[in-house]
Amino acid sequence: MCGIIAYTGSRQAAPILLAGLRDLEYRGYDSAGVALLPEAGSEPAVAKRRGKIAELDGAIGEHALPAAHTGIGHTRWATHGSPSDANAHPHTGCGSDVVIVHNGIVENYAALRAELAGRGHAFDSETDTETIAHLLEERLDAGSDLLAAMREACARLTGSHAIVALSPREPGIVVGARIGNAGGVVVGYGKGEMLLSSDLAALLPHTREVAFLADRQLVRISGDRVDYAGLDGSAADVVPRTLSLDPASADKGAYDTYMRKEIMEQPAALADTIGGLMTVEPPRLSLDDLGEARPWLERVERVLLVGMGTSLHAAMVGRWYFEQIARLPADIDNASEFRYREPVLGPETLVVSVSQSGETVDVLEAMNVARASGAPQITICNTPGSQTTRVADGTVHTYAGLERGVASTKTFTTSIAALFALALETARVRGRISEDDLARHVRDLAAMPEIVGRQLESFDAIAAAAERFRTTDHILFLGRGPALPIALEGALKMKELSYVHAEGYAAGEMKHGPIALIDSGFPTVALAGQHALRSKIVSNIEQIRARDGEVLAVVTEGDDELIALANESLTVPSVPALLEPLAAIVPLQVLAYATAEARGCNIDQPRNLAKTVTVE
Ligand code: F6R
């Protein structure tokens, strides 16, 4: 979950590392640090501080860093050891012969630490990471070069890791390793310089030519050279790719927060995604990266969608699409549950994973389980080249651009659009949809960016409705049918941003327990679109009102019956029922945003969270 950045080349490393850490702060923000390697022979200079990057900037102001052309940096999300200066990365061994940053958990760290202590190693921190620095130090002392030392140290570790190291013994060199699914290591190719990072966000200001380390791969970079190797010592041939991502999408632009910018970017992100997957005239789907998964669309008997958090909610919408459009049995599963359940599946099941980052550990492990079972796989992903796209047989890309707010917004709506396109393609190849219906669905989806854009013109009016939640402790979000995932997502956005306890519930469950919560102090947000189950939601609202409960209803424009019934309402435009999730989520994103703002919460960096979850 931590962010990693490394630089070696002709420029001064410190400003590049610090800017990189600011770009990576969404990965973790409890401490940060850098290590710089001045010219040959001198010791690395390490500066690290508990707290956000601003604290580190302050610390560096006090003790100016030396000039150096090589360095590494890290922003941490604590796993072993509390956030403190000592536990912040980078870490060294006993001396300063090696400095490392790390993402992952050394599962055998207690045994390693005892073993190393028995050989005289003294530890400065409570972290599991420091054991890796001591292991590397021993291997360097034994005569290995840094790349070999990394390979040898990795062989001693259990768990998943991304590790980056430098050593004054090898000036101008940085070595990286990836084992398992603790997060990516991306290599950035510059002119006379090379970079490593956990994320594209920190590389894009410098280069768009990148390569992703595969599982069990190592890399050694210098200003003008890159070498790849396998953990087994074999040489590896890795070809970089040039991304079309725009570095400008990494800026906040005119907005106060990334999240507001990303909410407002949804019309463009949807238009780019839809444009990348289909044409309207003539109506034609162009899912060009389905690769080896394509023939399976015709053969499989069921679909299983997996994801976590917001992406799981998108998957839940996708289940509707596969059932309603392709008439294919479809299930969803939380990837972290699926991976441990010994699920029964094989080549008859198409596994569709949804992940904006393509690096979420539970999703990757679920995909490994699916692969071992022989199930064909497609991933819906916003990060080209990421690990889910490498594991899956085919990819449906979303084109939302970088998402930097910790709470996902534009990648939720674009994942839904991609799932809609995939369900249409599945229906088409299985002969389950007429040309006319296909054309109608394509037209309907293509109209959504403009509709969402019009909704967002009322951002401030929607935000005003959040005033009632400024002092509330609990909110219930109710939905049914395609609105259930939106109720769950609305509740997730509310709790993660504003820290208000919010529960998303299937409205049909109300009378089976949750209605006991309702009184005049327990508000409900009820999603009442115009899908077939609208009348059922009307009954729920009546039952809540009869118990003095307060209801904010999200209703279709012109639905006067519901507007009169609820205490307050937010309207969404009338769109085809299957596409209602795309319209209905917009006011809920804005409500959560405005509630968090009114409560003085840090919107882009909610407490305890990190954007990409790469440890269990
Ligand atoms: C919530 C949020 C998370 C992510 C989840 C999966 O706003 O962003 O719930 O959706 O961590 O991440 P990805 O999509 O990268 O697999």
XYZ file of C-alpha atoms and ligand atoms in Angstrom:
632
model
C 0.000 0.000 0.000
C 3.101 2.171 0.315
C 4.457 4.370 -2.458
C 7.945 3.873 -3.870
C 10.016 6.149 -6.106
C 13.639 5.840 -7.242
C 15.748 7.927 -9.596
C 19.160 7.640 -11.184
C 20.427 9.879 -13.959
C 21.889 13.233 -14.798
C 19.525 15.481 -12.818
C 19.478 16.207 -9.095
C 17.565 13.360 -7.491
C 16.136 15.087 -4.399
C 13.521 17.332 -6.063
C 12.435 14.459 -8.320
C 12.013 12.116 -5.349
C 10.102 14.668 -3.276
C 7.778 15.522 -6.171
C 7.336 11.779 -6.748
C 6.391 11.266 -3.112
C 3.777 13.994 -3.372
C 2.386 12.180 -6.423
C 2.337 8.943 -4.435
C 0.968 10.249 -1.176
C -2.412 8.627 -1.881
C -0.674 5.256 -1.407
C -0.107 5.895 2.280
C 0.446 8.974 4.339
C 1.647 8.142 7.828
C 5.365 8.741 7.227
C 7.768 9.406 4.389
C 11.469 9.426 3.666
C 14.224 9.631 1.080
C 17.777 8.355 0.773
C 20.279 10.002 -1.537
C 23.542 8.598 -2.774
C 26.070 11.400 -3.219
C 29.095 10.842 -5.395
C 31.227 7.703 -5.169
C 32.541 6.733 -1.794
C 30.235 8.829 0.373
C 27.540 7.394 2.612
C 23.881 7.645 1.673
C 22.057 10.567 3.294
C 18.715 9.523 4.795
C 15.899 11.891 5.818
C 12.584 10.517 7.097
C 9.696 11.773 9.159
C 6.450 10.632 10.660
C 3.465 12.327 9.023
C 2.698 13.618 5.565
C 5.192 14.704 2.921
C 4.937 18.279 4.219
C 6.575 17.115 7.468
C 9.411 15.561 5.510
C 9.821 18.756 3.486
C 10.101 20.628 6.790
C 12.680 18.176 8.115
C 14.747 18.472 4.960
C 14.602 22.246 5.214
C 16.357 21.913 8.565
C 19.112 19.603 7.271
C 19.591 20.327 3.577
C 20.174 17.188 1.529
C 23.439 16.718 -0.349
C 23.656 16.990 -4.117
C 23.083 13.531 -5.569
C 22.041 11.970 -8.847
C 20.724 8.734 -7.363
C 18.125 8.203 -4.653
C 15.060 6.351 -3.408
C 11.935 7.503 -1.564
C 8.925 6.034 0.192
C 5.567 7.041 1.589
C 4.271 4.575 4.161
C 1.031 2.952 5.247
C 2.044 1.274 8.490
C 1.763 -2.496 8.847
C 4.510 -3.525 11.315
C 5.375 -0.823 13.846
C 3.507 2.397 14.520
C 4.004 5.466 12.350
C 7.206 7.040 13.757
C 10.419 8.586 12.497
C 12.297 5.363 13.269
C 9.810 3.121 11.485
C 9.605 5.354 8.401
C 11.460 4.061 5.329
C 14.203 4.034 4.005
C 15.946 1.507 6.233
C 19.588 0.544 6.452
C 21.389 -2.454 7.891
C 23.899 -2.018 10.724
C 26.057 0.248 8.616
C 25.177 2.382 5.599
C 26.189 -0.103 2.958
C 22.661 -0.575 1.743
C 19.429 1.436 1.940
C 16.018 0.047 1.056
C 12.354 0.910 0.714
C 9.708 -1.783 0.728
C 6.048 -2.482 0.125
C 4.651 -5.742 1.530
C 4.872 -7.853 4.665
C 7.805 -10.108 5.581
C 5.698 -12.928 6.967
C 8.703 -14.727 8.493
C 10.187 -11.527 9.891
C 10.176 -12.634 13.546
C 12.299 -15.694 12.763
C 14.595 -13.693 10.471
C 15.026 -10.962 13.041
C 15.969 -13.465 15.735
C 18.382 -15.180 13.361
C 19.999 -11.879 12.322
C 20.178 -10.649 15.919
C 21.906 -13.926 16.783
C 24.578 -12.994 14.225
C 25.075 -9.607 15.863
C 22.732 -7.378 13.843
C 21.251 -4.502 15.827
C 17.843 -3.149 14.789
C 16.816 0.514 14.774
C 13.097 0.059 14.064
C 10.145 -2.225 14.802
C 9.549 -2.877 11.115
C 9.626 -6.145 9.249
C 11.325 -4.243 6.412
C 14.543 -3.715 8.324
C 15.251 -7.455 8.242
C 15.576 -7.185 4.440
C 18.215 -4.445 4.801
C 20.236 -6.647 7.162
C 19.925 -9.655 4.850
C 21.151 -7.545 1.928
C 24.013 -6.216 4.024
C 25.161 -9.759 4.789
C 25.065 -10.748 1.136
C 27.031 -7.651 0.086
C 29.594 -8.435 2.781
C 29.823 -11.949 1.373
C 30.878 -10.463 -1.970
C 27.632 -10.406 -3.957
C 26.849 -7.399 -6.099
C 23.619 -5.536 -5.342
C 21.496 -7.434 -7.887
C 22.738 -10.823 -6.676
C 22.363 -9.739 -3.049
C 18.761 -8.793 -3.751
C 18.101 -12.165 -5.337
C 19.689 -13.978 -2.413
C 17.858 -11.895 0.186
C 14.528 -12.401 -1.593
C 15.035 -16.155 -1.426
C 14.871 -15.867 2.382
C 11.572 -13.960 2.492
C 8.061 -15.296 2.670
C 5.100 -13.115 1.695
C 4.729 -10.655 -1.166
C 7.105 -7.767 -1.724
C 8.167 -4.822 -3.822
C 11.686 -3.824 -2.754
C 13.999 -1.102 -4.046
C 17.601 -0.680 -2.860
C 20.793 1.251 -3.444
C 24.326 0.882 -2.102
C 27.341 3.218 -1.993
C 29.340 0.225 -3.229
C 27.598 0.669 -6.592
C 27.122 4.368 -7.221
C 24.508 5.278 -9.829
C 22.728 1.891 -9.523
C 19.273 1.137 -8.141
C 17.894 -2.399 -7.899
C 14.214 -3.384 -7.627
C 12.383 -6.666 -7.061
C 8.813 -7.865 -7.196
C 7.630 -11.041 -5.478
C 3.914 -11.810 -5.475
C 1.193 -9.236 -5.259
C 2.353 -6.631 -2.762
C 2.215 -3.985 -5.447
C 3.865 -3.169 -8.706
C 7.341 -2.014 -9.617
C 7.169 0.102 -12.754
C 10.329 1.012 -14.617
C 10.351 4.458 -16.256
C 12.679 4.996 -19.230
C 13.989 8.569 -19.498
C 16.668 10.214 -21.595
C 19.909 9.667 -19.695
C 17.901 8.718 -16.627
C 15.820 5.844 -15.307
C 13.169 5.689 -12.604
C 11.362 3.034 -10.595
C 8.024 3.509 -8.895
C 5.145 1.637 -7.376
C 2.789 3.681 -9.591
C 2.515 5.371 -12.938
C 1.485 8.627 -11.229
C 5.057 9.409 -10.152
C 6.564 8.445 -13.505
C 4.290 10.273 -15.904
C 5.808 13.728 -15.290
C 9.116 12.259 -16.566
C 8.293 9.603 -19.140
C 5.523 7.622 -20.763
C 7.800 4.748 -21.722
C 7.419 2.166 -18.995
C 7.749 -1.524 -18.188
C 6.073 -3.436 -15.352
C 8.069 -6.005 -13.414
C 6.412 -9.407 -13.470
C 6.112 -11.581 -10.394
C 9.538 -12.868 -9.270
C 11.450 -10.441 -11.441
C 14.358 -8.135 -10.622
C 15.612 -5.015 -12.315
C 18.848 -3.042 -12.122
C 18.848 0.500 -13.479
C 21.550 3.084 -14.087
C 21.267 6.365 -16.005
C 21.640 4.710 -19.383
C 21.055 1.011 -18.847
C 18.460 -1.399 -17.582
C 18.837 -5.132 -16.948
C 16.099 -7.545 -15.983
C 16.500 -10.947 -14.346
C 14.385 -13.679 -12.855
C 14.626 -14.518 -9.182
C 16.024 -17.875 -10.256
C 19.012 -16.077 -11.810
C 17.791 -16.329 -15.404
C 17.995 -13.267 -17.687
C 14.626 -11.749 -18.561
C 13.698 -9.882 -21.695
C 11.269 -7.063 -20.952
C 10.046 -4.708 -23.657
C 8.845 -1.288 -22.489
C 5.564 0.126 -23.767
C 4.588 3.720 -24.464
C 1.440 4.788 -22.655
C -1.030 7.299 -23.980
C -1.862 8.545 -20.466
C -1.681 12.285 -20.091
C 0.598 13.564 -17.293
C -1.716 16.579 -16.944
C -4.382 14.241 -15.589
C -2.156 13.923 -12.522
C -2.760 17.594 -11.597
C -5.564 19.006 -9.477
C -6.033 21.791 -11.997
C -8.447 24.433 -10.797
C -9.989 22.190 -8.134
C -9.359 22.109 -4.378
C -9.310 18.329 -4.271
C -8.587 15.471 -6.620
C -11.906 13.938 -5.741
C -13.922 16.948 -6.885
C -11.878 17.087 -10.060
C -12.449 13.384 -10.665
C -16.196 13.610 -10.007
C -16.335 16.448 -12.533
C -14.211 14.487 -15.024
C -16.783 11.708 -15.251
C -18.456 12.897 -18.457
C -15.082 12.983 -20.253
C -13.899 9.718 -18.651
C -17.131 8.020 -19.706
C -16.938 9.455 -23.214
C -13.318 8.280 -23.576
C -14.141 4.809 -22.248
C -17.228 4.397 -24.390
C -15.380 5.783 -27.421
C -12.576 3.286 -26.786
C -14.957 0.325 -26.710
C -17.580 1.032 -29.373
C -18.792 3.264 -32.167
C -22.355 4.534 -32.369
C -22.529 5.041 -36.136
C -22.489 2.310 -37.252
C -23.240 0.651 -33.889
C -20.239 -1.604 -33.400
C -18.389 -2.935 -30.387
C -14.587 -2.834 -30.495
C -13.302 -4.702 -27.450
C -9.910 -5.170 -29.027
C -7.967 -6.546 -26.086
C -10.093 -9.590 -25.244
C -7.251 -11.696 -26.631
C -7.437 -15.371 -25.758
C -10.564 -14.802 -23.704
C -12.643 -13.930 -26.776
C -13.620 -17.484 -27.862
C -14.668 -18.239 -24.282
C -17.471 -15.673 -24.441
C -19.350 -18.141 -26.592
C -18.416 -21.276 -24.675
C -18.858 -20.477 -21.006
C -21.957 -21.382 -19.024
C -21.705 -18.743 -16.312
C -19.914 -15.592 -15.291
C -18.382 -14.860 -11.915
C -17.461 -11.251 -11.202
C -14.945 -10.428 -8.469
C -13.569 -7.207 -7.029
C -13.147 -5.273 -3.805
C -14.780 -2.141 -2.447
C -16.041 0.212 -5.108
C -14.941 -2.153 -7.844
C -17.007 -4.924 -6.246
C -20.023 -2.601 -6.407
C -19.343 -2.040 -10.108
C -19.158 -5.829 -10.478
C -22.597 -6.088 -8.833
C -23.992 -3.797 -11.515
C -22.207 -5.966 -14.074
C -24.065 -9.023 -12.818
C -27.287 -7.338 -13.892
C -25.863 -6.724 -17.328
C -24.742 -10.305 -17.906
C -28.081 -11.664 -16.742
C -30.371 -9.142 -18.374
C -28.529 -8.531 -21.621
C -26.618 -11.769 -22.268
C -29.034 -14.044 -20.315
C -26.014 -15.766 -18.820
C -26.067 -16.909 -15.175
C -23.890 -14.456 -13.265
C -22.643 -14.226 -9.683
C -20.470 -11.823 -7.829
C -17.978 -12.482 -5.096
C -15.802 -10.465 -2.809
C -12.304 -11.394 -3.984
C -10.948 -11.712 -0.430
C -13.625 -14.300 0.414
C -13.515 -16.091 -2.907
C -9.783 -16.780 -2.711
C -10.058 -18.808 0.495
C -13.254 -20.697 -0.203
C -11.919 -23.387 -2.506
C -14.526 -22.268 -5.030
C -15.948 -24.798 -7.437
C -15.246 -23.600 -10.957
C -13.494 -24.547 -14.159
C -13.466 -23.730 -17.864
C -17.268 -23.375 -17.877
C -17.016 -20.171 -15.813
C -15.778 -16.853 -17.130
C -14.167 -14.938 -14.265
C -14.400 -11.176 -14.693
C -12.303 -9.154 -12.265
C -12.791 -5.437 -11.775
C -9.884 -3.332 -10.484
C -9.002 0.264 -11.272
C -5.388 -0.179 -10.125
C -4.918 -3.712 -11.377
C -2.790 -4.299 -8.277
C -5.236 -5.082 -5.451
C -3.785 -8.086 -3.677
C -7.054 -9.934 -3.020
C -8.177 -9.524 -6.619
C -4.857 -10.852 -7.875
C -4.975 -13.809 -5.508
C -8.570 -14.537 -6.562
C -7.383 -14.475 -10.176
C -4.623 -16.939 -9.325
C -7.230 -19.267 -7.811
C -9.341 -18.918 -10.953
C -6.355 -19.606 -13.163
C -5.444 -22.718 -11.205
C -9.028 -23.917 -11.742
C -8.765 -23.476 -15.505
C -11.341 -20.675 -15.676
C -10.900 -18.155 -18.506
C -10.517 -14.597 -17.252
C -11.203 -11.045 -18.332
C -10.233 -8.021 -16.286
C -11.836 -4.588 -16.338
C -8.946 -2.262 -15.556
C -7.935 1.391 -15.668
C -4.163 0.839 -15.467
C -2.566 -0.416 -18.668
C 0.166 -2.977 -18.060
C -0.806 -3.616 -14.442
C -0.803 -7.070 -12.933
C -4.477 -7.954 -13.477
C -4.034 -7.258 -17.190
C -1.060 -9.591 -17.228
C -2.797 -12.430 -15.420
C -6.106 -12.233 -17.303
C -6.589 -13.768 -20.734
C -8.158 -10.551 -21.936
C -8.742 -6.979 -20.797
C -11.471 -4.410 -21.190
C -9.718 -1.113 -20.594
C -11.365 1.860 -19.038
C -10.002 5.238 -20.089
C -10.622 7.317 -16.991
C -7.062 8.652 -16.743
C -5.217 8.630 -13.448
C -7.414 8.594 -10.361
C -5.716 10.208 -7.376
C -8.506 10.741 -4.852
C -8.409 7.794 -2.460
C -12.156 7.347 -2.899
C -12.901 6.026 -6.376
C -15.439 7.913 -8.461
C -14.694 8.127 -12.175
C -13.278 4.595 -12.224
C -16.567 3.340 -10.753
C -18.672 4.803 -13.525
C -16.231 3.872 -16.273
C -16.026 0.278 -14.974
C -19.813 0.095 -15.204
C -19.669 1.355 -18.798
C -17.001 -1.259 -19.614
C -19.093 -4.038 -18.038
C -22.080 -2.912 -20.096
C -19.953 -3.143 -23.252
C -18.654 -6.597 -22.273
C -22.168 -7.879 -21.583
C -23.302 -6.553 -24.981
C -20.374 -8.261 -26.697
C -21.145 -11.505 -24.857
C -24.789 -11.284 -25.897
C -23.760 -10.562 -29.488
C -21.406 -13.525 -29.879
C -23.946 -15.825 -28.223
C -26.700 -14.634 -30.531
C -28.767 -13.332 -27.609
C -29.335 -9.826 -28.933
C -30.836 -8.468 -32.130
C -28.994 -5.849 -34.155
C -31.680 -3.316 -33.308
C -31.392 -3.936 -29.577
C -27.628 -3.776 -29.750
C -27.816 -0.448 -31.560
C -30.306 0.865 -28.996
C -28.114 -0.130 -26.045
C -25.040 1.402 -27.699
C -26.934 4.654 -28.308
C -28.264 4.679 -24.753
C -24.797 4.231 -23.273
C -23.278 6.805 -25.607
C -25.822 9.358 -24.335
C -24.690 8.940 -20.715
C -21.636 11.254 -20.689
C -23.785 14.221 -21.629
C -26.481 13.259 -19.125
C -23.941 12.923 -16.302
C -22.443 16.252 -17.384
C -25.831 17.938 -17.005
C -26.262 16.380 -13.565
C -22.919 17.775 -12.473
C -23.988 21.305 -13.377
C -26.071 21.033 -10.176
C -23.099 20.034 -8.003
C -23.664 22.894 -5.544
C -27.419 22.331 -5.328
C -26.890 18.639 -4.570
C -24.174 19.510 -2.079
C -26.616 21.751 -0.192
C -28.683 18.658 0.671
C -25.710 17.373 2.652
C -26.243 20.027 5.317
C -28.708 17.724 7.079
C -25.950 15.091 7.467
C -23.369 17.426 9.003
C -24.270 16.386 12.532
C -25.819 12.986 11.980
C -24.131 9.832 13.298
C -25.793 7.218 11.111
C -27.387 6.970 7.675
C -29.142 4.055 6.007
C -28.874 3.740 2.211
C -31.580 1.606 0.628
C -31.736 0.267 -2.895
C -33.215 -2.578 -4.862
C -32.368 -4.282 -8.128
C -29.764 -2.294 -10.081
C -29.968 0.403 -7.389
C -28.698 -1.920 -4.635
C -25.035 -1.638 -5.679
C -25.538 2.129 -5.797
C -26.912 2.138 -2.239
C -23.857 0.136 -1.143
C -21.516 2.457 -3.015
C -23.254 5.577 -1.679
C -22.834 4.259 1.865
C -19.183 3.360 1.239
C -18.430 6.849 -0.116
C -20.200 8.411 2.878
C -18.378 6.418 5.532
C -14.896 6.565 4.036
C -15.008 10.317 3.389
C -17.092 11.759 6.209
C -16.685 9.022 8.874
C -20.464 8.964 9.301
C -21.628 5.427 9.979
C -23.502 4.532 6.798
C -25.069 1.179 5.930
C -26.111 0.115 2.472
C -29.001 -2.366 2.499
C -31.194 -4.242 0.096
C -34.530 -2.537 0.633
C -36.275 -5.903 0.834
C -34.246 -6.627 3.983
C -35.699 -3.651 5.841
C -38.446 -5.517 7.633
C -36.059 -8.313 8.555
C -34.223 -6.198 11.090
C -32.874 -2.808 10.026
C -36.244 -1.086 10.417
C -35.710 -1.371 14.180
C -33.083 1.354 13.822
C -35.494 3.878 12.400
C -36.563 6.847 14.497
C -36.576 10.585 13.991
C -32.795 10.724 14.410
C -31.895 8.036 11.874
C -32.077 9.328 8.290
C -32.449 7.125 5.211
C -31.294 7.777 1.671
C -33.677 5.805 -0.542
C -32.833 5.098 -4.169
C -36.054 4.973 -6.091
C -35.430 4.938 -9.808
C -37.962 3.888 -12.380
C -36.909 0.281 -12.644
C -39.465 -2.463 -12.145
C -39.059 -2.418 -8.369
C -39.894 1.248 -7.850
C -43.242 0.495 -6.196
C -41.491 -1.655 -3.590
C -39.250 1.239 -2.633
C -42.325 3.446 -2.328
C -43.621 1.008 0.312
C -40.284 1.120 2.148
C -40.382 4.897 2.230
C -43.931 4.878 3.546
C -42.972 2.459 6.300
C -40.023 4.625 7.320
C -42.109 7.816 7.297
C -44.754 6.078 9.418
C -42.067 5.592 12.074
C -40.966 9.237 12.050
C -37.921 8.391 9.965
C -36.523 11.073 7.704
C -36.076 10.155 4.029
C -33.919 11.762 1.389
C -35.111 10.111 -1.821
C -33.118 9.932 -5.036
C -35.893 9.915 -7.623
C -36.407 10.294 -11.337
C -37.210 13.813 -12.530
C -40.975 14.305 -12.554
C -41.729 11.536 -10.035
C -44.080 13.788 -8.060
C -45.517 10.969 -5.967
C -42.140 10.197 -4.451
C -41.105 13.817 -4.204
C -44.231 14.425 -2.091
C -43.667 11.327 0.027
C -40.029 11.955 0.981
C -38.812 14.694 3.324
C -36.424 15.809 0.666
C -35.453 14.564 -2.753
C -32.694 14.748 -5.288
C -33.702 14.117 -8.869
C -31.850 12.233 -11.561
C -32.699 12.314 -15.270
C -34.834 9.603 -16.747
C -32.534 7.020 -18.383
C -33.048 3.373 -19.356
C -33.317 1.231 -16.214
C -30.059 -0.658 -16.807
C -28.141 2.602 -17.007
C -29.724 4.151 -13.929
C -26.698 3.221 -11.777
C -24.575 5.662 -13.806
C -26.960 8.522 -13.099
C -27.954 7.578 -9.551
C -24.419 7.428 -8.181
C -23.683 11.044 -9.111
C -25.757 12.708 -6.348
C -24.457 10.176 -3.815
C -20.837 10.981 -4.682
C -21.598 14.685 -4.268
C -23.497 14.098 -0.997
C -20.573 12.204 0.508
C -18.150 14.837 -0.720
C -20.166 17.725 0.692
C -20.825 15.952 4.012
C -17.094 15.335 4.421
C -16.345 18.944 3.545
C -18.925 20.228 6.036
C -17.410 18.006 8.735
C -13.899 19.244 7.983
C -12.556 15.869 6.809
C -9.535 15.403 4.551
C -11.292 14.437 1.351
C -8.379 13.203 -0.740
C -6.695 11.403 2.133
C -9.299 9.957 4.493
C -7.879 8.604 7.718
C -6.478 5.047 7.773
C -6.972 4.512 4.042
C -4.626 4.016 1.123
C -5.691 3.968 -2.477
C -4.359 0.609 -3.513
C -4.551 -2.266 -1.050
C -1.542 -4.458 -1.671
C -1.306 -6.178 1.715
C -3.845 -8.397 3.434
C -13.309 3.121 -2.282
C -12.229 2.561 -3.064
C -11.828 1.162 -2.775
C -11.351 0.446 -4.050
C -10.831 -0.944 -3.696
C -10.425 -1.722 -4.923
O -13.613 4.410 -2.680
O -11.656 3.207 -3.885
O -12.865 0.457 -2.182
O -12.413 0.357 -4.938
O -9.722 -0.815 -2.849
O -9.410 -1.088 -5.636
P -9.112 -1.449 -7.126
O -10.265 -1.031 -7.935
O -7.864 -0.691 -7.466
O -8.912 -2.935 -7.174
